[in-house]
Tab-separated table of C-alpha atoms and ligand atoms in Angstrom:
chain	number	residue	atom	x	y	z
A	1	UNK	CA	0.000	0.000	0.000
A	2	UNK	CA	1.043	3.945	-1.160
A	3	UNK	CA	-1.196	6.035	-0.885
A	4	UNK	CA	0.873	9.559	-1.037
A	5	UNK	CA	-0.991	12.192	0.558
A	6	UNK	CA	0.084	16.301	-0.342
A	7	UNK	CA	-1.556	18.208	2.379
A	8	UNK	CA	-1.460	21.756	1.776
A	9	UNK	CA	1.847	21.836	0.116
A	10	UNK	CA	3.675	25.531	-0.572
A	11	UNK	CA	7.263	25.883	-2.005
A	12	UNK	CA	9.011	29.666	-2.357
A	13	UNK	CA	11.828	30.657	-3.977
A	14	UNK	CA	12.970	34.140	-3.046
A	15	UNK	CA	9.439	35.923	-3.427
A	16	UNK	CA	8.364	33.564	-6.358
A	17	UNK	CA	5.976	31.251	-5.023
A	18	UNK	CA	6.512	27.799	-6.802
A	19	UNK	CA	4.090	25.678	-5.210
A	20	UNK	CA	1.308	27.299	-3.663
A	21	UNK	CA	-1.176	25.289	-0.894
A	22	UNK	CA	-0.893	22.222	-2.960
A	23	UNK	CA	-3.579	19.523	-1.801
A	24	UNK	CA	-3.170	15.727	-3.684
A	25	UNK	CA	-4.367	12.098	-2.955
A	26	UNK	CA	-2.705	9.552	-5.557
A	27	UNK	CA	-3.915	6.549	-4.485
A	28	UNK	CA	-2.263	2.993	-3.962
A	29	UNK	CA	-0.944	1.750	-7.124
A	30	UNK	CA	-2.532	4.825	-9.431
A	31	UNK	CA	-0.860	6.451	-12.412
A	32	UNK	CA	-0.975	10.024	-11.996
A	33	UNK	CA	-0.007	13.031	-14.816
A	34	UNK	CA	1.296	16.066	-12.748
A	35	UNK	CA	0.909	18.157	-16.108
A	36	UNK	CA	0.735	21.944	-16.355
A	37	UNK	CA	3.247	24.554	-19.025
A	38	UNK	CA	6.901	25.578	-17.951
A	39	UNK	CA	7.604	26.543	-14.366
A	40	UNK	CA	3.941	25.946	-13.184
A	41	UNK	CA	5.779	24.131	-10.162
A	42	UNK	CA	5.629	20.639	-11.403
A	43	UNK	CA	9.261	19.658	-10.477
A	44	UNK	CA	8.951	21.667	-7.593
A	45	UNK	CA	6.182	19.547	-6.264
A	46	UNK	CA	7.807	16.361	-7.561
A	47	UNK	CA	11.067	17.097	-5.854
A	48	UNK	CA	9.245	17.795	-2.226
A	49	UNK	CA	7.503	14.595	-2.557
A	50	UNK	CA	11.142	13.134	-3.565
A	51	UNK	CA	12.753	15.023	-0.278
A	52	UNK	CA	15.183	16.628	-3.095
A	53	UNK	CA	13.908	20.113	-2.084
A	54	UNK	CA	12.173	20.262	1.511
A	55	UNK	CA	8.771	21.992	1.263
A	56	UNK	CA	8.341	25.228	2.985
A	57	UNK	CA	5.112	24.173	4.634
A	58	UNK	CA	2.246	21.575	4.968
A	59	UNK	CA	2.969	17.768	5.142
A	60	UNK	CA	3.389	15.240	2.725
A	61	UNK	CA	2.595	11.313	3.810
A	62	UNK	CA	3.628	7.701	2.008
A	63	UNK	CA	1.496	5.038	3.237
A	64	UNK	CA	0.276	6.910	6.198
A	65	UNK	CA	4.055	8.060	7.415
A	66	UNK	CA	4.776	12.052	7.532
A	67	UNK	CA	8.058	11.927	5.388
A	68	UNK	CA	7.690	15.778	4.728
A	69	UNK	CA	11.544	16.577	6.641
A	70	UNK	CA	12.531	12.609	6.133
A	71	UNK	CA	15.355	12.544	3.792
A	72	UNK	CA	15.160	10.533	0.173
A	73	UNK	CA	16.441	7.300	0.845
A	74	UNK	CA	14.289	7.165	3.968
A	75	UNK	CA	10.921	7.664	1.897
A	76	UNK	CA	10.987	4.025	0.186
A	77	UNK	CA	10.616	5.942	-3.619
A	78	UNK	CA	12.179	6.021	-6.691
A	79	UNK	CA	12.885	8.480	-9.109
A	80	UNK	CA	13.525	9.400	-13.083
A	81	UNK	CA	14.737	12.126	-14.194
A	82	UNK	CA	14.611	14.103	-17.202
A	83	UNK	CA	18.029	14.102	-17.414
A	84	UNK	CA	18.331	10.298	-16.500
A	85	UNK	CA	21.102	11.202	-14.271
A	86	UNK	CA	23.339	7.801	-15.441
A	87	UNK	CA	26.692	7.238	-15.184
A	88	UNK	CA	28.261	7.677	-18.974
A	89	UNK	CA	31.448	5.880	-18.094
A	90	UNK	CA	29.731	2.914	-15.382
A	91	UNK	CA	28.166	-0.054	-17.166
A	92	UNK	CA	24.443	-0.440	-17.955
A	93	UNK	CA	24.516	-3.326	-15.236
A	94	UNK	CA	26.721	-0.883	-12.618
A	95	UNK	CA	23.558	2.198	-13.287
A	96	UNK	CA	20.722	-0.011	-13.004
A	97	UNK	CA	22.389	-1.800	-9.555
A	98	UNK	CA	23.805	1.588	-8.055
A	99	UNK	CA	20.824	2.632	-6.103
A	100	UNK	CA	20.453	-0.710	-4.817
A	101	UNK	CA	24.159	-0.919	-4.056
A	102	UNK	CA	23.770	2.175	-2.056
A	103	UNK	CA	21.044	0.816	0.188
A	104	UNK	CA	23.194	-1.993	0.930
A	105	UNK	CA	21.396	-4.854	-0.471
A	106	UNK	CA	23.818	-8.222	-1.128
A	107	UNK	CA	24.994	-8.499	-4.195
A	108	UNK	CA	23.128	-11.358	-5.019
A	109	UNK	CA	20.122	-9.802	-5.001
A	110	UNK	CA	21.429	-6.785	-6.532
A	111	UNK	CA	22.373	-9.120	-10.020
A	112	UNK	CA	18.860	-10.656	-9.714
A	113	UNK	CA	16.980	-7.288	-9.214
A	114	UNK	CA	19.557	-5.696	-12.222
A	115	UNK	CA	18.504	-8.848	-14.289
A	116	UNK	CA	14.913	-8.834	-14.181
A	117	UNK	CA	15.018	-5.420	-14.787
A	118	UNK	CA	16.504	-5.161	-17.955
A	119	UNK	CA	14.677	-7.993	-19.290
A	120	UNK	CA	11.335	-5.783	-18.495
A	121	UNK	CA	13.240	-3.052	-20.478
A	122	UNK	CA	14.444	-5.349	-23.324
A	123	UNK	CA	18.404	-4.409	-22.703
A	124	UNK	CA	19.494	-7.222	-21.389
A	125	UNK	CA	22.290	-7.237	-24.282
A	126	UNK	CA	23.246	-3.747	-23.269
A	127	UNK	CA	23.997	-4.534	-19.640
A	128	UNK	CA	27.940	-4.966	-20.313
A	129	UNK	CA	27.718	-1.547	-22.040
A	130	UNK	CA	28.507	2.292	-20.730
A	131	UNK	CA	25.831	4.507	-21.786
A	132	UNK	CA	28.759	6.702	-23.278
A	133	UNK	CA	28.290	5.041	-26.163
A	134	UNK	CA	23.916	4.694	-26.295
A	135	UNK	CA	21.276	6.431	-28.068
A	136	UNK	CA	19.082	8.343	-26.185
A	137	UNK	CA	16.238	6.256	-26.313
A	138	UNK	CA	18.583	3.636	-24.865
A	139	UNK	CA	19.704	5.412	-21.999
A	140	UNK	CA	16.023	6.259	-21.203
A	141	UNK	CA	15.138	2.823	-20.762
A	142	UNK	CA	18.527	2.556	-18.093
A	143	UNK	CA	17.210	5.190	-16.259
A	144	UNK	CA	13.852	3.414	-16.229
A	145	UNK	CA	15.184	-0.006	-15.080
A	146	UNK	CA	17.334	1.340	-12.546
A	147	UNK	CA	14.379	3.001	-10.721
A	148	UNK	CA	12.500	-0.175	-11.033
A	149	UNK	CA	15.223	-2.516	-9.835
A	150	UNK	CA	14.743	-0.460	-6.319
A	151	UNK	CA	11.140	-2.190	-6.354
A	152	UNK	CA	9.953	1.070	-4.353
A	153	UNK	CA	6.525	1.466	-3.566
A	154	UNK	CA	6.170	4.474	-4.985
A	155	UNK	CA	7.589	6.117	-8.744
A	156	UNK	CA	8.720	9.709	-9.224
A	157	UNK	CA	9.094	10.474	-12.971
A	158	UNK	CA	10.044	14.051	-14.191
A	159	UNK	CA	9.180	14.357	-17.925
A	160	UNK	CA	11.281	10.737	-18.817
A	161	UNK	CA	10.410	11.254	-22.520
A	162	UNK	CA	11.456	14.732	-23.338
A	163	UNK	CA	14.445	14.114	-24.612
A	164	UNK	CA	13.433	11.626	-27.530
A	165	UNK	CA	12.430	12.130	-30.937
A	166	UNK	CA	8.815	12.681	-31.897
A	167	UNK	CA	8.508	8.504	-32.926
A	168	UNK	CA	10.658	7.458	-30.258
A	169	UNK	CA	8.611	9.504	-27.718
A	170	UNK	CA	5.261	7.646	-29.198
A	171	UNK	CA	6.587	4.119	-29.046
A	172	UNK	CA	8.491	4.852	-25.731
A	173	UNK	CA	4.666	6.239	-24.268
A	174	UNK	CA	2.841	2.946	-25.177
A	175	UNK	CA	5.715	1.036	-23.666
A	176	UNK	CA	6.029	3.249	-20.762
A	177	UNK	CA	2.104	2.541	-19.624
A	178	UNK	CA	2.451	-0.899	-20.064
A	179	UNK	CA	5.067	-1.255	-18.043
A	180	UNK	CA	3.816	0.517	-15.501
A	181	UNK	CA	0.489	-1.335	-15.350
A	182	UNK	CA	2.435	-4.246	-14.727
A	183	UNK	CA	4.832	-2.783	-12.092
A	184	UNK	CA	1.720	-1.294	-9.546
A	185	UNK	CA	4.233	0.847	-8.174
A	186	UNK	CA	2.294	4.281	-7.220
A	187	UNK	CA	3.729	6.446	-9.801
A	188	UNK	CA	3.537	10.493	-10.315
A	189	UNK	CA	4.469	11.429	-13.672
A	190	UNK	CA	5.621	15.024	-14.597
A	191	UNK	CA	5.072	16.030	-18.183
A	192	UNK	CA	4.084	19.174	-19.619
A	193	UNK	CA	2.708	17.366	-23.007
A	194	UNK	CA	-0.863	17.154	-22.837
A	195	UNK	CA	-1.064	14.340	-25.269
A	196	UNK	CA	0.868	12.334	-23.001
A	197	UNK	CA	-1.122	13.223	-19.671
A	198	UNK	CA	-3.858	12.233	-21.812
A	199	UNK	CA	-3.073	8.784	-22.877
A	200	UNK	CA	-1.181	7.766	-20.465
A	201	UNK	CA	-2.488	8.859	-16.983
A	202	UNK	CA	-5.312	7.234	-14.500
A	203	UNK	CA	-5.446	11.057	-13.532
A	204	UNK	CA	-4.367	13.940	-14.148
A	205	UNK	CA	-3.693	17.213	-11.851
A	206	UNK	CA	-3.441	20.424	-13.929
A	207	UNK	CA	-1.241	23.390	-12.401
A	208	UNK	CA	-0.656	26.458	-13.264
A	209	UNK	CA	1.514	29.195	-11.522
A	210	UNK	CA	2.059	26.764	-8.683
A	211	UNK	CA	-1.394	26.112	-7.986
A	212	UNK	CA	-3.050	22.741	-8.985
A	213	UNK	CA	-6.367	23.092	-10.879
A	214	UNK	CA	-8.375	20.485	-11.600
A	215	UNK	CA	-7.370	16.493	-10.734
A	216	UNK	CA	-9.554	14.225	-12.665
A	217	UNK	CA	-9.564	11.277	-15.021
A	218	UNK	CA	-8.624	12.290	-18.392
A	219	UNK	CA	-12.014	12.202	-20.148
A	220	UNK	CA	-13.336	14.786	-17.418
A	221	UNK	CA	-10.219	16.742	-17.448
A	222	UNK	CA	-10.795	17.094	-21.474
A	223	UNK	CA	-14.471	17.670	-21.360
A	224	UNK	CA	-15.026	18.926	-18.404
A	225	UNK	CA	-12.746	21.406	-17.771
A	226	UNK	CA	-13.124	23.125	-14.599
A	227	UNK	CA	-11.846	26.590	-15.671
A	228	UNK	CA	-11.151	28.651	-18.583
A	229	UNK	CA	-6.976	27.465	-18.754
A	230	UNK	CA	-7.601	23.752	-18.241
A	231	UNK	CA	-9.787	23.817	-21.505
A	232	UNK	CA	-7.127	25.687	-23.241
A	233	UNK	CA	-4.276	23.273	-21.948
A	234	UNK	CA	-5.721	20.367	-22.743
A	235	UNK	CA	-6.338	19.566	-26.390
A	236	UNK	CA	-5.299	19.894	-29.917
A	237	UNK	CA	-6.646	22.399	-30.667
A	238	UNK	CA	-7.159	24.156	-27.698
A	239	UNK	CA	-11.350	24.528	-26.865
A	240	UNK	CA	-12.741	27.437	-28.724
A	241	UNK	CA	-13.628	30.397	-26.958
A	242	UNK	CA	-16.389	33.234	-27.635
A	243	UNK	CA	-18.300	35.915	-26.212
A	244	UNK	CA	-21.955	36.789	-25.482
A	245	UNK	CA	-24.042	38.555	-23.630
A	246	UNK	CA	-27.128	36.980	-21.720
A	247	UNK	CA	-30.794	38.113	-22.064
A	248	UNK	CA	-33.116	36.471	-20.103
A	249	UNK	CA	-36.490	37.408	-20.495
A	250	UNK	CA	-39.927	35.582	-18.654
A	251	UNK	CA	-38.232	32.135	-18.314
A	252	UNK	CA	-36.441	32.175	-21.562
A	253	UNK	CA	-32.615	32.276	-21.161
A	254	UNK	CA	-30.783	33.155	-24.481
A	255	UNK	CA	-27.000	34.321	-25.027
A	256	UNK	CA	-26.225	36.738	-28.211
A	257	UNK	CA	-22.961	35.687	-29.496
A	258	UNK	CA	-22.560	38.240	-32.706
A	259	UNK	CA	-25.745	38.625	-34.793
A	260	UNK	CA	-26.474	34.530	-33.236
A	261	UNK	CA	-28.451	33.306	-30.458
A	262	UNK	CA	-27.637	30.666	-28.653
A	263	UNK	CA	-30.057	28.921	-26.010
A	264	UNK	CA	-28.487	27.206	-23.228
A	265	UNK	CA	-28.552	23.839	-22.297
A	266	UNK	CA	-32.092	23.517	-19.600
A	267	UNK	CA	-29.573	21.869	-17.376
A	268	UNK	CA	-27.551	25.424	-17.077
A	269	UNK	CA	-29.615	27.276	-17.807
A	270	UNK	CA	-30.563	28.625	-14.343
A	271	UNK	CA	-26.786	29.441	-13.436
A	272	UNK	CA	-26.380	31.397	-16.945
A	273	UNK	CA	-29.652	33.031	-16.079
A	274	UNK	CA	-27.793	34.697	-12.952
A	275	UNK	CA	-25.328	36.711	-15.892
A	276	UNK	CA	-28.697	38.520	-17.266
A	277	UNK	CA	-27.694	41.438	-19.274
A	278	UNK	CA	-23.586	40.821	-18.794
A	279	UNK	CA	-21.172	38.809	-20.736
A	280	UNK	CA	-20.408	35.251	-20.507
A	281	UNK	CA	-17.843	32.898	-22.303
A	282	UNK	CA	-19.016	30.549	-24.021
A	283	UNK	CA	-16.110	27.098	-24.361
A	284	UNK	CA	-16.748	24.299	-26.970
A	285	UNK	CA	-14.417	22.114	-28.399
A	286	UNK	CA	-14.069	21.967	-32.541
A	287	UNK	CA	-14.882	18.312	-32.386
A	288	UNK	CA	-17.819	19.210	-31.006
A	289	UNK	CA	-19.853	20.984	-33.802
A	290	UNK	CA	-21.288	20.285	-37.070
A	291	UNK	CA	-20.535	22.120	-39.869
A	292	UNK	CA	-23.510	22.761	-42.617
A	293	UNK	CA	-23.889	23.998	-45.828
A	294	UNK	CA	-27.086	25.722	-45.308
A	295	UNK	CA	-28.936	27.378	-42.479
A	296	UNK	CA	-30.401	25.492	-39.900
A	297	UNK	CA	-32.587	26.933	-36.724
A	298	UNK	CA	-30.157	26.405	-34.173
A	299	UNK	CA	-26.775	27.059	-36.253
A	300	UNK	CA	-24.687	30.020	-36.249
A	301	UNK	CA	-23.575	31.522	-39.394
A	302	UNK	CA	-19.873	31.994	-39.865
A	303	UNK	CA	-17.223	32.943	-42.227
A	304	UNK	CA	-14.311	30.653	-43.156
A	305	UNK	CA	-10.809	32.018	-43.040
A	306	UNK	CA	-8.200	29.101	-43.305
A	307	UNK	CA	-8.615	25.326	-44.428
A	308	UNK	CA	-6.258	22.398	-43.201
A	309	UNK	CA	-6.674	19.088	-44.099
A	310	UNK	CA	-5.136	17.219	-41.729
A	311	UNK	CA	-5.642	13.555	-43.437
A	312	UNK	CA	-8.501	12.413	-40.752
A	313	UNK	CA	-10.587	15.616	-40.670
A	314	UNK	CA	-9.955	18.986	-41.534
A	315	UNK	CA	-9.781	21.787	-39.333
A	316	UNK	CA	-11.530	25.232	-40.416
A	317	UNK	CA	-10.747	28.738	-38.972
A	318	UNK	CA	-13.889	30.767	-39.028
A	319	UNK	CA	-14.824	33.696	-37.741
A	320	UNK	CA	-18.433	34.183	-35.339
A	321	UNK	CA	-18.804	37.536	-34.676
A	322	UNK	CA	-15.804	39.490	-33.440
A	323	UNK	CA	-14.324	35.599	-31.958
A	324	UNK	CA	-12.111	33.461	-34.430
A	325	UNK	CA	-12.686	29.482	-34.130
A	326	UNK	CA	-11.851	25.953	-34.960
A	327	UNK	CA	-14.476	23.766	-36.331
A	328	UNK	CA	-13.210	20.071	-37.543
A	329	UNK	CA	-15.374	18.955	-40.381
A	330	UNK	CA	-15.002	15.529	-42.347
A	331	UNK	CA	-12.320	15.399	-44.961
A	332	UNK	CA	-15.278	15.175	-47.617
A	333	UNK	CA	-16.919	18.094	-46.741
A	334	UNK	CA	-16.374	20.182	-49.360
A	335	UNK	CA	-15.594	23.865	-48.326
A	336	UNK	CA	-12.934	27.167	-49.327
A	337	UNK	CA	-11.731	30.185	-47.184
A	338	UNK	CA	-14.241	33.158	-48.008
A	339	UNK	CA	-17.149	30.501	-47.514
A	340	UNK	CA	-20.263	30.573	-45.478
A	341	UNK	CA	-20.763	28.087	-43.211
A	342	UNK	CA	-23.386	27.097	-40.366
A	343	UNK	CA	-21.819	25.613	-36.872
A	344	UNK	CA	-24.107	23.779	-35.009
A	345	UNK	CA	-22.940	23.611	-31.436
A	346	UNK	CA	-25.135	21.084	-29.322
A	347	UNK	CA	-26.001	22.877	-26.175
A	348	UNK	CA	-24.762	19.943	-24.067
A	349	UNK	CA	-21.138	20.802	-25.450
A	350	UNK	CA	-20.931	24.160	-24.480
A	351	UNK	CA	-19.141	24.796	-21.543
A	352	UNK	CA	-20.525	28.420	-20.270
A	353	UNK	CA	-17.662	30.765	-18.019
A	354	UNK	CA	-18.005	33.565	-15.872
A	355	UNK	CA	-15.337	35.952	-17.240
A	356	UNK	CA	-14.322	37.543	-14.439
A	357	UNK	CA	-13.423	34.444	-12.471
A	358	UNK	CA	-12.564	32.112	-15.851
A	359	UNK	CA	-14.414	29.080	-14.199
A	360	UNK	CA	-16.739	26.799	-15.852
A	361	UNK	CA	-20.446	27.156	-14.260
A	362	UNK	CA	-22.061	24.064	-12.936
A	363	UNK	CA	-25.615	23.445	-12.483
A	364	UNK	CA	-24.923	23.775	-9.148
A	365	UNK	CA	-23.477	27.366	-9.471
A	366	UNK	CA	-23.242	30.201	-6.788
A	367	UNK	CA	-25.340	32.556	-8.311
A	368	UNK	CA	-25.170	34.820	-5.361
A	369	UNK	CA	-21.759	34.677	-5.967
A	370	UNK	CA	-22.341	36.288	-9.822
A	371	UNK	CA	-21.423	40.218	-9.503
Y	1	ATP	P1	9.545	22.793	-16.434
Y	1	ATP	O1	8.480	22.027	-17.160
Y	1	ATP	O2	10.123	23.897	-17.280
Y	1	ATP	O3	10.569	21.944	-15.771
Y	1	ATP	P2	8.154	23.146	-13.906
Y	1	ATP	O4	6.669	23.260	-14.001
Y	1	ATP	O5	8.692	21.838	-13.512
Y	1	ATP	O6	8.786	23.635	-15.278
Y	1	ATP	P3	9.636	24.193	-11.711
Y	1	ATP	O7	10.957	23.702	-12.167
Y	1	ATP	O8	8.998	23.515	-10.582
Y	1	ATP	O9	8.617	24.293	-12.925
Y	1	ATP	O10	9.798	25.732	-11.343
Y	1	ATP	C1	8.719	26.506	-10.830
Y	1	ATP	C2	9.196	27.934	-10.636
Y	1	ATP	O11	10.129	27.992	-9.575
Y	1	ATP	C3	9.873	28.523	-11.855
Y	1	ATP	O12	9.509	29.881	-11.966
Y	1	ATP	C4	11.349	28.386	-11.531
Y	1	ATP	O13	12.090	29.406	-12.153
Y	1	ATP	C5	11.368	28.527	-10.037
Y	1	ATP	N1	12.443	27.738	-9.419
Y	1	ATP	C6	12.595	26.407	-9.476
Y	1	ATP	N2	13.675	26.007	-8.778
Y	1	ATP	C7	14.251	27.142	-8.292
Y	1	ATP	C8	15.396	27.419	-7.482
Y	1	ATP	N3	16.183	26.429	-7.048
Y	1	ATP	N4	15.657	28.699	-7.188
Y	1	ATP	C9	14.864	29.703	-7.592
Y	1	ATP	N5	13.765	29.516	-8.352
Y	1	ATP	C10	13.457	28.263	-8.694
């Protein structure tokens, strides 16, 4: 059992705050994405939870143990680093058995523990090799086996794939989860690729300027974003973003986006009601909409600007009012830049967002809380 526990977690540098009131539960044996752009805090966090970098306040627990001041070795994790941090000039077998070496074990059990571990990694020819003279790729997979040799309870890794190629990275991601479903070690991951939170992770726990976001499976994450920047994060594109104002009027809600109106979901349409006569964002993902040739009762009328076929779809620019969005359409839909087009967004896909705060409204919305 591993349960890691992050209870209120802060980290400063200087006056920078890194990691601000950080509160996690990865449970025994889950996969979880730590995933958020460059110097959100991610390796901050990942190195307090290591005992690499003490945390400033709060308390971190393995398993039920405070091991926020306990140092690394005493915390029963392993780590990988970005940087794989292997010996170039010690031999594949030497790397993979140095941790182990270091806690003491006998070297019998080191050579069995080195062993099984690069068969899980497929080098067990390289193990008489120095990394000196590897690709990068193959080093990877050292790094990898030497933090599973340790058979810890519990797996730091800190963006392991970022220094591969684009295929290398792919086949190295599939491997990766595999292996990791077979290991059941309790693993946080640190990546700032959102593809790779995506497929990869049982969760994932967004952050952003030190604080985390949203943690959620990554279905919910991706269609259910909580705020404004987790729908922009996550996805390729990024969700689409316009604005309207609301008009309610009697018991019918509406929101004018442009010359459109749009009538929210019945579901939502209580906590949109609350924005009467102010503006609201409206999120939906280009997946999500249906482009038409002709005009249809509940479609918007738009402008396209750019075409790319991207092989399985193709993605249109358009333009709704004063906003600019992406709309994927089916390869065979026949269309040019300077067209008119209809969008149909189902109201179930639009994700509506106060503004001022950037967070997604729920059903269950504040409305007191609306200005
Ligand atoms: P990346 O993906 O680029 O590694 P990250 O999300 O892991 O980014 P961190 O490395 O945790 O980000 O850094 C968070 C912030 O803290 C950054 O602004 C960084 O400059 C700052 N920081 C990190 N370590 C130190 C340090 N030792 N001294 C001062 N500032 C630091």
């Amino acid at each position: 059992m591993a349960e890691i526990r992050i209870d209120n977690v802060s980290k400063v540098f200087g006056d920078h705050v890194a990691v601000n009131r950080a509160n996690l539960v990865v449970e025994d044996q889950e996969f979880l994405v730590l995933l958020g752009p460059s110097g959100c805090g991610k390796t901050t966090l990942l190195r307090a939870i290591a005992g690499l970098g003490m945390a400033d306040s709060g308390r971190i627990s393995i398993d039920g143990r405070d091991v926020t001041y306990l140092r690394p070795g005493e915390r029963n994790l392993s780590m990988v680093f970005q940087s794989y941090a292997i010996f170039p000039h010690m031999t594949v077998r030497d790397n993979i058995g140095f941790g182990l070496k270091m806690a003491g074990e006998d070297m019998k059990e080191i050579g069995k523990r080195v062993d099984e571990a690069a068969e899980l990694l497929h080098i067990e020819e390289l193990l008489e090799r120095r990394p000196s003279d590897m690709s990068g790729g193959q080093r990877q997979r050292v790094a990898v086996a030497r933090a599973l040799a340790m058979k810890a309870e519990v797996l730091l890794m800190d963006e392991p794939l970022s220094n591969l190629d684009a295929l290398l990275r792919l086949e190295m991601r599939a491997e990766l989860k595999r292996l990791l479903q077979d290991v059941k070690a309790t693993t946080i991951y640190v990546t700032h690729d959102q593809i790779e939170a995506l497929s990869m992770g049982d969760r994932i726990a967004v952050m952003k300027n030190g604080v985390i976001q949203q943690v959620d499976a990554p279905s919910t994450v991706y269609a259910e974003p909580s705020n404004r920047f987790v729908g922009s994060f996550i996805g390729n594109p990024p969700m689409n973003f316009l604005e309207g104002v609301v008009a309610v009027s009697g018991d019918d809600v509406n929101v004018n986006v442009g010359a459109n109106t749009i009538t929210p979901d019945p579901s939502i349409a209580r906590a949109v009601a609350a924005f009467d006569g102010k503006p609201i964002t409206l999120g939906i993902r280009a997946e999500n909409m249906h482009a038409l040739d002709g005009p249809a009762a509940d479609a918007v009328e738009v402008t396209v600007s750019v075409v790319e076929p991207l092989g399985s779809q193709n993605l249109l620019t358009v333009d709704v009012g004063g906003d600019r969005m992406k709309v994927a359409t089916h390869p065979t839909f026949e269309v040019a830049p300077d067209d008119k087009l209809w969008v149909q967004m189902p109201t179930e896909q639009i994700r509506w967002i106060d503004p001022d705060t950037e967070l997604v409204l729920s059903p269950a919305h504040d409305v007191e809380s609306v200005r």
